[in-house]
Amino acid sequence: MDENSIWKLQSDWYSPTRLHNSPVDYDFPGDRFIPNRSLMDLDQAHSLLTTTSQKPSKLKFKVEYRRKLENNLKLDVEGRPFQMLVFRGSPKSSRKSNRLIDEMRRSDEEILTHKPYRHFPKRESCILDAPNIENDFYLNIMDWGKTNFLAIALGSKLYLWNADNREIELLSDVGYDYPTSVAWSEDAKTVAAGYRCSKIHLWDAETLKLVRRLTGHQKRVGSVAWNGQILTSGSSDKAIINHDVRTSNSLVFRMKVHTEEVCGLKWSNTGNRLASGGNDNLIYIWDARKMSAMQYVYRLSDHRAAVKALAWCPYNCDVLASGGGTNDGTLKIWNIQKGACINSIDTKAQICGLQWNKHHQELLSGHGFGSECQNQLCLWRYPSMCKIGESMNHTSRVLHLSQSPDGLTVVSAGADETLRFWDVFGPPQDANSRISHLDSLLSLKTSPIR
């Protein structure tokens, strides 16, 4: 059989044009596995298939030829864009109405998948002076309690700032010593303050009185964290201590695995895991049930500088965020179930604090010494870790971050002796409106199952 006879095919048995003579009015002919032909130029396709042409021995693809070829493949005879293979459903009774439904469906999908535009606010909602704040990376001297009181240590003084009426109370002034760590209890009735001289004081937030002194460390207590009635403390003596504040002999156990100062402590939201970070560049993950035996779950060693910034994800209990010091500058996301780093971003600046957004999948980082992100606050989208925006309003490094009880506002404490309040995490999405809108959209849909 010669080449000409191969190309002389009968169009009546292979061409889709025969479907147009069917008594059924097809908008998109064929079933769901057959390509949609209504958007194709069938006459042009038929001509190209049945016309015999001698193939050149040597093809020279020039720019103009490529452009014309691209136009022929992407545009119909009237210059309108079309797709060569578009899969659709079964026969339709009305071309106009079905195209209308398709447009509605495409619009609905865009609405359902649309994410609101998020950005970092251009300016602070409030700025407070913070004179005599200690410019020390290793301290943790600010915490925002559930009753909307902010505890902040300025020099030797410990203050409570009421975010509702903006009044301030002096909680303590130890002239010979100064606070090196501060944390509110979960019920917001007690403020724990660790001091340079190794002591821990518990203060009643209502009466503003000292109710207890805890001992056990030999050097400054740079980090404290509550887990119910258990207060965990970390010190430059390299030890971690669990105190049960309900008992007269509060020291439950003391363990020493870090080889340098313990500068970061964070209990998970579920209360069953503790993350500890140290100046030895290490993170240890602890199971609350096995801490007394000094058995850690994981030893994470990917950072190359001190790890102070630790934050558990509020919507995935297996995810932990950590930030390294000046010689590291990486923001890492960990899968604690596997003990593996699942993402790492080089911010090229010291990371002093981390806060998760409770309403949107975002993470805020506060930075100190470095290059690109120096003295900045950076907002990241999770899990892609793409930067949403940043602020450079602090004129010196950011030392601490804390979050309001409603999860809408973050306060940053800087070495420029200012506290800056940012409405960066709100507003939360309106779940009721989204559900009602989704219900109305679903009522227009037809089931694809047949």
Short mmCIF file of C-alpha atoms in Angstrom, two decimals:
data_model
loop_
_atom_site.label_atom_id
_atom_site.label_comp_id
_atom_site.label_asym_id
_atom_site.label_seq_id
_atom_site.Cartn_x
_atom_site.Cartn_y
_atom_site.Cartn_z
CA MET A 1 0.00 0.00 0.00
CA ASP A 2 1.50 3.37 -1.06
CA GLU A 3 1.56 6.52 1.06
CA ASN A 4 -1.34 8.15 -0.81
CA SER A 5 -3.68 5.25 -0.11
CA ILE A 6 -2.86 5.44 3.60
CA TRP A 7 -4.01 9.02 3.79
CA LYS A 8 -7.22 8.44 1.75
CA LEU A 9 -9.37 7.49 4.71
CA GLN A 10 -13.14 7.61 4.79
CA SER A 11 -14.21 10.41 7.09
CA ASP A 12 -17.64 8.97 7.80
CA TRP A 13 -16.29 6.29 10.16
CA TYR A 14 -13.69 8.25 12.09
CA SER A 15 -14.78 11.87 12.02
CA PRO A 16 -16.71 13.25 15.01
CA THR A 17 -18.83 15.33 12.60
CA ARG A 18 -21.20 12.39 12.30
CA LEU A 19 -22.30 13.06 15.87
CA HIS A 20 -23.80 16.40 14.81
CA ASN A 21 -26.35 14.51 12.67
CA SER A 22 -27.56 12.55 15.69
CA PRO A 23 -31.19 13.14 16.79
CA VAL A 24 -29.84 13.96 20.27
CA ASP A 25 -28.79 17.59 20.76
CA TYR A 26 -25.23 17.32 22.08
CA ASP A 27 -23.62 20.32 23.67
CA PHE A 28 -20.50 18.32 24.55
CA PRO A 29 -20.72 15.06 22.58
CA GLY A 30 -19.62 11.74 23.99
CA ASP A 31 -19.42 10.48 27.56
CA ARG A 32 -17.08 11.76 30.25
CA PHE A 33 -14.07 9.87 28.86
CA ILE A 34 -14.35 11.30 25.33
CA PRO A 35 -12.61 14.61 24.51
CA ASN A 36 -14.91 17.58 23.99
CA ARG A 37 -15.03 18.38 20.29
CA SER A 38 -17.32 21.38 20.34
CA LEU A 39 -14.37 23.68 20.94
CA MET A 40 -12.30 22.19 18.12
CA ASP A 41 -11.98 23.39 14.51
CA LEU A 42 -12.99 20.07 12.93
CA ASP A 43 -12.79 21.31 9.34
CA GLN A 44 -9.22 22.37 9.81
CA ALA A 45 -8.38 19.10 11.54
CA HIS A 46 -10.01 17.09 8.74
CA SER A 47 -8.09 19.01 6.12
CA LEU A 48 -4.79 18.46 7.88
CA LEU A 49 -5.45 14.73 8.21
CA THR A 50 -6.57 14.07 4.64
CA THR A 51 -4.18 16.34 2.72
CA THR A 52 -1.06 14.57 1.53
CA SER A 53 2.07 16.60 1.71
CA GLN A 54 5.66 15.66 1.17
CA LYS A 55 7.66 15.90 4.35
CA PRO A 56 10.79 18.00 4.00
CA SER A 57 14.02 16.20 4.50
CA LYS A 58 15.41 18.82 6.79
CA LEU A 59 13.30 21.14 8.94
CA LYS A 60 14.42 24.62 9.89
CA PHE A 61 12.36 25.94 12.80
CA LYS A 62 12.66 29.69 12.74
CA VAL A 63 11.09 32.13 15.17
CA GLU A 64 8.32 33.21 12.80
CA TYR A 65 7.42 29.59 12.00
CA ARG A 66 7.24 28.69 15.69
CA ARG A 67 4.95 31.67 16.34
CA LYS A 68 2.55 30.67 13.56
CA LEU A 69 2.59 27.05 14.71
CA GLU A 70 1.75 28.10 18.27
CA ASN A 71 -1.14 30.27 17.05
CA ASN A 72 -2.54 27.42 14.93
CA LEU A 73 -2.46 25.11 17.93
CA LYS A 74 -3.98 27.55 20.45
CA LEU A 75 -6.41 29.62 18.34
CA ASP A 76 -9.41 28.70 16.14
CA VAL A 77 -10.04 30.13 12.66
CA GLU A 78 -11.60 33.24 14.18
CA GLY A 79 -8.63 33.88 16.44
CA ARG A 80 -10.36 32.72 19.64
CA PRO A 81 -8.41 30.56 22.14
CA PHE A 82 -9.45 26.92 22.46
CA GLN A 83 -8.18 23.75 24.07
CA MET A 84 -7.55 20.64 22.04
CA LEU A 85 -8.76 18.24 24.76
CA VAL A 86 -11.50 19.32 27.15
CA PHE A 87 -13.29 16.58 29.08
CA ARG A 88 -16.98 17.08 29.82
CA GLY A 89 -20.04 15.14 30.85
CA SER A 90 -22.94 13.45 29.07
CA PRO A 91 -25.33 14.95 26.40
CA LYS A 92 -27.12 18.17 27.34
CA SER A 93 -30.49 19.43 26.24
CA SER A 94 -29.72 23.15 26.03
CA ARG A 95 -26.41 24.69 24.91
CA LYS A 96 -27.11 28.09 26.50
CA SER A 97 -28.25 26.94 29.92
CA ASN A 98 -25.42 24.41 30.34
CA ARG A 99 -22.76 26.96 29.57
CA LEU A 100 -24.37 29.20 32.17
CA ILE A 101 -24.14 26.43 34.78
CA ASP A 102 -20.49 25.81 33.87
CA GLU A 103 -19.71 29.47 34.40
CA MET A 104 -21.52 29.39 37.77
CA ARG A 105 -19.54 26.34 38.82
CA ARG A 106 -16.24 27.93 37.88
CA SER A 107 -17.19 31.09 39.78
CA ASP A 108 -18.26 29.06 42.83
CA GLU A 109 -14.97 27.15 42.86
CA GLU A 110 -13.03 30.41 42.77
CA ILE A 111 -15.07 31.74 45.70
CA LEU A 112 -14.60 28.58 47.75
CA THR A 113 -10.86 28.41 47.14
CA HIS A 114 -10.26 32.15 47.48
CA LYS A 115 -8.04 33.13 50.38
CA PRO A 116 -8.40 36.64 51.79
CA TYR A 117 -5.51 38.96 51.06
CA ARG A 118 -3.22 39.03 54.08
CA HIS A 119 -0.57 41.62 54.80
CA PHE A 120 1.49 43.05 57.62
CA PRO A 121 0.01 46.28 59.06
CA LYS A 122 1.92 49.42 58.11
CA ARG A 123 1.92 50.83 61.62
CA GLU A 124 1.44 49.83 65.22
CA SER A 125 -1.90 50.14 67.02
CA CYS A 126 -0.07 51.29 70.17
CA ILE A 127 3.47 52.10 71.32
CA LEU A 128 4.61 52.10 74.96
CA ASP A 129 7.94 53.15 76.43
CA ALA A 130 9.97 50.36 78.00
CA PRO A 131 12.87 52.06 79.80
CA ASN A 132 15.64 49.92 81.27
CA ILE A 133 14.57 46.75 79.42
CA GLU A 134 17.45 44.27 79.50
CA ASN A 135 19.07 43.91 76.06
CA ASP A 136 19.80 40.20 76.54
CA PHE A 137 18.90 37.55 73.98
CA TYR A 138 18.79 34.75 76.56
CA LEU A 139 16.04 36.20 78.76
CA ASN A 140 12.24 35.70 78.54
CA ILE A 141 10.78 38.67 80.43
CA MET A 142 7.39 39.31 78.79
CA ASP A 143 4.14 37.33 78.80
CA TRP A 144 0.48 38.17 78.06
CA GLY A 145 -2.00 36.42 80.37
CA LYS A 146 -5.53 35.18 79.69
CA THR A 147 -7.08 38.01 81.74
CA ASN A 148 -5.56 40.53 79.31
CA PHE A 149 -2.73 41.65 81.59
CA LEU A 150 0.76 41.97 80.16
CA ALA A 151 3.62 41.13 82.53
CA ILE A 152 6.90 42.84 81.64
CA ALA A 153 10.19 43.18 83.51
CA LEU A 154 12.05 46.49 83.14
CA GLY A 155 15.34 46.43 84.97
CA SER A 156 14.72 45.32 88.55
CA LYS A 157 10.98 46.10 88.35
CA LEU A 158 8.15 43.80 87.30
CA TYR A 159 5.01 45.51 85.93
CA LEU A 160 1.47 44.43 85.05
CA TRP A 161 -0.14 46.42 82.22
CA ASN A 162 -3.94 46.19 81.85
CA ALA A 163 -4.70 46.06 78.12
CA ASP A 164 -8.39 46.90 78.71
CA ASN A 165 -7.98 50.23 80.52
CA ARG A 166 -4.24 50.75 79.91
CA GLU A 167 -3.46 51.10 83.59
CA ILE A 168 -0.19 49.83 85.01
CA GLU A 169 0.66 48.21 88.35
CA LEU A 170 4.07 47.70 89.90
CA LEU A 171 4.19 44.06 90.97
CA SER A 172 7.69 43.93 92.44
CA ASP A 173 10.94 45.83 92.74
CA VAL A 174 13.91 43.81 93.92
CA GLY A 175 16.69 46.36 93.94
CA TYR A 176 19.54 43.90 94.39
CA ASP A 177 18.25 41.52 91.69
CA TYR A 178 16.28 41.61 88.46
CA PRO A 179 13.80 39.26 86.72
CA THR A 180 15.20 37.10 83.93
CA SER A 181 12.03 35.19 83.02
CA VAL A 182 8.27 35.75 83.39
CA ALA A 183 5.24 33.49 82.75
CA TRP A 184 1.52 33.59 83.57
CA SER A 185 -0.14 30.46 84.96
CA GLU A 186 -2.83 28.91 82.77
CA ASP A 187 -5.62 30.23 85.01
CA ALA A 188 -3.95 33.69 84.98
CA LYS A 189 -4.04 33.91 88.77
CA THR A 190 -0.29 33.61 89.33
CA VAL A 191 2.78 35.20 87.78
CA ALA A 192 6.02 33.22 87.98
CA ALA A 193 9.25 35.23 87.81
CA GLY A 194 12.72 33.73 87.62
CA TYR A 195 15.63 35.89 88.84
CA ARG A 196 19.31 36.40 88.16
CA CYS A 197 20.19 35.08 91.63
CA SER A 198 18.61 31.65 90.90
CA LYS A 199 15.34 32.22 92.82
CA ILE A 200 11.79 31.86 91.46
CA HIS A 201 8.97 33.98 92.93
CA LEU A 202 5.26 33.29 92.59
CA TRP A 203 3.02 36.38 92.74
CA ASP A 204 -0.73 36.58 93.27
CA ALA A 205 -2.04 38.68 90.37
CA GLU A 206 -5.10 39.94 92.31
CA THR A 207 -3.53 40.89 95.64
CA LEU A 208 -0.13 41.72 94.08
CA LYS A 209 1.56 39.81 96.89
CA LEU A 210 4.40 37.32 96.90
CA VAL A 211 2.94 33.92 97.79
CA ARG A 212 5.91 31.59 97.37
CA ARG A 213 9.63 31.23 96.72
CA LEU A 214 11.01 28.24 94.82
CA THR A 215 14.60 27.03 94.87
CA GLY A 216 16.72 24.42 93.14
CA HIS A 217 18.87 26.33 90.65
CA GLN A 218 22.37 27.65 91.24
CA LYS A 219 22.41 30.38 88.54
CA ARG A 220 19.98 32.68 86.76
CA VAL A 221 16.61 31.28 85.70
CA GLY A 222 16.25 32.39 82.08
CA SER A 223 13.06 30.51 81.17
CA VAL A 224 9.90 29.34 82.93
CA ALA A 225 6.82 27.57 81.50
CA TRP A 226 3.57 26.37 83.07
CA ASN A 227 1.80 23.06 82.50
CA GLY A 228 -1.24 23.03 84.77
CA GLN A 229 0.09 23.09 88.34
CA ILE A 230 3.59 22.17 87.20
CA LEU A 231 6.10 24.97 86.68
CA THR A 232 9.13 24.05 84.59
CA SER A 233 12.26 26.19 84.82
CA GLY A 234 15.51 26.33 82.88
CA SER A 235 18.74 27.93 84.00
CA SER A 236 22.27 28.86 83.02
CA ASP A 237 23.31 26.07 85.40
CA LYS A 238 22.18 23.80 82.47
CA ALA A 239 19.41 22.18 84.53
CA ILE A 240 15.67 21.78 83.94
CA ILE A 241 13.49 21.50 87.05
CA ASN A 242 9.82 20.58 87.40
CA HIS A 243 8.09 22.19 90.40
CA ASP A 244 4.69 21.07 91.68
CA VAL A 245 3.37 24.28 93.25
CA ARG A 246 0.67 22.41 95.18
CA THR A 247 3.12 20.64 97.48
CA SER A 248 5.34 22.02 100.23
CA ASN A 249 8.39 20.35 98.73
CA SER A 250 7.80 21.60 95.22
CA LEU A 251 10.83 20.11 93.46
CA VAL A 252 9.56 17.04 91.58
CA PHE A 253 12.78 16.25 89.72
CA ARG A 254 15.87 17.92 88.32
CA MET A 255 17.54 16.86 85.10
CA LYS A 256 20.64 17.95 83.25
CA VAL A 257 21.06 17.05 79.58
CA HIS A 258 21.88 20.40 77.96
CA THR A 259 25.57 21.23 78.03
CA GLU A 260 24.96 25.01 78.02
CA GLU A 261 22.31 27.42 79.35
CA VAL A 262 18.66 26.43 78.90
CA CYS A 263 17.17 29.52 77.22
CA GLY A 264 13.86 28.23 75.79
CA LEU A 265 11.03 26.14 77.27
CA LYS A 266 7.60 25.49 75.74
CA TRP A 267 4.92 22.99 76.73
CA SER A 268 2.65 21.74 73.95
CA ASN A 269 -1.01 22.75 73.91
CA THR A 270 -1.96 19.20 74.93
CA GLY A 271 0.44 19.29 77.89
CA ASN A 272 2.08 15.97 77.11
CA ARG A 273 5.25 17.26 75.43
CA LEU A 274 7.94 19.75 76.38
CA ALA A 275 10.44 21.35 74.02
CA SER A 276 13.64 22.71 75.54
CA GLY A 277 16.19 24.80 73.66
CA GLY A 278 19.70 25.62 74.78
CA ASN A 279 22.84 27.59 74.07
CA ASP A 280 24.35 24.25 73.01
CA ASN A 281 22.35 24.63 69.72
CA LEU A 282 20.15 21.68 70.65
CA ILE A 283 16.41 21.05 71.06
CA TYR A 284 15.18 18.21 73.25
CA ILE A 285 11.64 16.86 73.02
CA TRP A 286 10.32 15.37 76.25
CA ASP A 287 7.36 13.15 77.07
CA ALA A 288 5.76 14.37 80.29
CA ARG A 289 5.43 10.80 81.57
CA LYS A 290 9.12 9.95 81.11
CA MET A 291 10.87 13.13 82.21
CA SER A 292 11.64 11.83 85.70
CA ALA A 293 13.75 9.08 84.12
CA MET A 294 15.59 11.72 82.03
CA GLN A 295 14.48 9.95 78.86
CA TYR A 296 14.00 12.42 76.04
CA VAL A 297 12.04 11.49 72.92
CA TYR A 298 14.18 13.32 70.37
CA ARG A 299 17.43 15.24 70.27
CA LEU A 300 17.28 17.75 67.39
CA SER A 301 20.67 19.07 66.31
CA ASP A 302 20.10 20.92 63.03
CA HIS A 303 20.59 24.44 64.43
CA ARG A 304 24.06 26.02 64.48
CA ALA A 305 23.41 28.55 67.27
CA ALA A 306 21.43 28.94 70.48
CA VAL A 307 17.74 28.02 70.32
CA LYS A 308 15.55 30.35 72.35
CA ALA A 309 12.49 30.76 70.09
CA LEU A 310 10.11 27.79 70.30
CA ALA A 311 6.40 27.64 69.39
CA TRP A 312 3.96 24.73 69.10
CA CYS A 313 1.46 24.87 66.24
CA PRO A 314 -2.08 25.50 67.60
CA TYR A 315 -3.81 23.42 64.89
CA ASN A 316 -1.35 20.51 64.59
CA CYS A 317 0.03 19.17 67.84
CA ASP A 318 2.81 17.34 65.99
CA VAL A 319 4.35 20.52 64.55
CA LEU A 320 6.95 22.66 66.33
CA ALA A 321 8.61 25.84 65.06
CA SER A 322 12.09 26.84 66.23
CA GLY A 323 14.49 29.67 65.52
CA GLY A 324 18.26 29.85 65.81
CA GLY A 325 20.59 32.58 67.06
CA THR A 326 22.91 34.90 65.16
CA ASN A 327 25.25 32.28 63.70
CA ASP A 328 22.30 30.23 62.47
CA GLY A 329 19.31 32.44 61.60
CA THR A 330 17.16 29.58 60.34
CA LEU A 331 13.46 29.16 61.00
CA LYS A 332 12.73 25.45 61.15
CA ILE A 333 9.47 23.49 61.15
CA TRP A 334 9.60 20.07 62.79
CA ASN A 335 7.39 17.00 62.62
CA ILE A 336 7.68 15.84 66.21
CA GLN A 337 5.90 12.56 65.48
CA LYS A 338 8.89 11.60 63.31
CA GLY A 339 11.56 13.82 64.83
CA ALA A 340 12.31 15.30 61.41
CA CYS A 341 12.76 18.83 60.06
CA ILE A 342 10.14 19.32 57.32
CA ASN A 343 11.04 22.89 56.35
CA SER A 344 13.87 25.33 56.93
CA ILE A 345 14.06 29.01 55.97
CA ASP A 346 17.30 30.98 56.21
CA THR A 347 16.25 34.40 57.50
CA LYS A 348 19.87 35.58 57.77
CA ALA A 349 19.13 37.12 61.17
CA GLN A 350 18.94 36.10 64.81
CA ILE A 351 15.47 34.76 65.73
CA CYS A 352 14.41 35.98 69.18
CA GLY A 353 10.71 35.03 69.19
CA LEU A 354 8.00 33.08 67.38
CA GLN A 355 4.19 33.29 67.55
CA TRP A 356 1.61 31.22 65.64
CA ASN A 357 -1.59 32.81 64.33
CA LYS A 358 -4.60 31.01 65.85
CA HIS A 359 -7.03 32.25 63.17
CA HIS A 360 -5.02 31.84 59.97
CA GLN A 361 -2.22 29.47 59.07
CA GLU A 362 0.60 31.93 59.67
CA LEU A 363 3.72 32.30 61.79
CA LEU A 364 5.31 35.52 63.05
CA SER A 365 9.04 35.78 63.75
CA GLY A 366 10.96 38.51 65.60
CA HIS A 367 14.58 39.15 64.63
CA GLY A 368 17.74 40.61 66.07
CA PHE A 369 21.27 40.85 64.70
CA GLY A 370 21.80 39.85 61.09
CA SER A 371 21.53 41.12 57.54
CA GLU A 372 18.29 40.69 55.58
CA CYS A 373 15.76 40.50 58.44
CA GLN A 374 17.72 42.44 61.07
CA ASN A 375 15.45 44.08 63.69
CA GLN A 376 12.37 43.05 61.71
CA LEU A 377 9.07 41.30 62.36
CA CYS A 378 8.31 38.85 59.55
CA LEU A 379 4.96 37.18 58.81
CA TRP A 380 5.11 33.79 57.07
CA ARG A 381 2.38 31.73 55.43
CA TYR A 382 2.24 28.13 56.67
CA PRO A 383 3.02 25.50 55.38
CA SER A 384 4.60 27.07 52.25
CA MET A 385 6.65 29.45 54.46
CA CYS A 386 6.36 32.22 51.88
CA LYS A 387 6.84 35.66 53.41
CA ILE A 388 3.61 37.70 53.57
CA GLY A 389 5.16 40.91 54.86
CA GLU A 390 7.46 42.50 57.38
CA SER A 391 7.92 45.54 59.62
CA MET A 392 11.12 47.52 60.15
CA ASN A 393 9.73 49.97 62.72
CA HIS A 394 11.99 48.81 65.55
CA THR A 395 15.27 50.70 65.48
CA SER A 396 17.09 47.98 67.41
CA ARG A 397 16.71 44.24 67.70
CA VAL A 398 13.41 42.59 68.67
CA LEU A 399 13.90 40.75 71.96
CA HIS A 400 10.50 39.23 72.81
CA LEU A 401 7.09 38.45 71.31
CA SER A 402 3.80 37.71 73.07
CA GLN A 403 0.19 37.32 71.97
CA SER A 404 -3.12 38.66 73.29
CA PRO A 405 -5.68 36.17 74.69
CA ASP A 406 -7.99 36.60 71.68
CA GLY A 407 -5.11 35.87 69.33
CA LEU A 408 -5.51 39.08 67.31
CA THR A 409 -2.69 41.27 68.61
CA VAL A 410 1.02 40.64 69.05
CA VAL A 411 3.30 42.80 71.19
CA SER A 412 7.00 43.07 70.38
CA ALA A 413 9.59 44.27 72.88
CA GLY A 414 12.70 45.81 71.38
CA ALA A 415 16.11 46.86 72.55
CA ASP A 416 15.06 50.36 71.43
CA GLU A 417 13.10 50.42 74.73
CA THR A 418 9.65 50.28 73.15
CA LEU A 419 6.70 47.90 73.28
CA ARG A 420 4.87 47.90 69.96
CA PHE A 421 1.40 46.40 69.54
CA TRP A 422 0.43 44.99 66.14
CA ASP A 423 -3.06 43.95 64.97
CA VAL A 424 -1.43 41.43 62.69
CA PHE A 425 -3.33 38.17 63.30
CA GLY A 426 -6.97 39.22 62.82
CA PRO A 427 -9.71 39.23 62.01
CA PRO A 428 -10.76 35.57 62.22
CA GLN A 429 -12.73 34.06 59.35
CA ASP A 430 -16.52 34.05 59.74
CA ALA A 431 -17.24 30.31 59.76
CA ASN A 432 -21.05 30.72 59.81
CA SER A 433 -21.15 32.83 56.67
CA ARG A 434 -18.83 30.43 54.88
CA ILE A 435 -20.98 27.43 55.81
CA SER A 436 -24.24 29.09 54.75
CA HIS A 437 -22.66 30.18 51.48
CA LEU A 438 -21.33 26.66 50.91
CA ASP A 439 -24.78 25.17 51.53
CA SER A 440 -26.36 27.49 48.96
CA LEU A 441 -23.72 26.57 46.43
CA LEU A 442 -24.13 22.84 47.00
CA SER A 443 -27.87 23.13 46.37
CA LEU A 444 -27.11 24.16 42.77
CA LYS A 445 -24.85 21.21 42.07
CA THR A 446 -25.81 17.97 40.35
CA SER A 447 -24.29 14.71 41.44
CA PRO A 448 -21.44 13.54 39.16
CA ILE A 449 -22.01 9.90 40.14
CA ARG A 450 -23.88 7.73 37.67
#
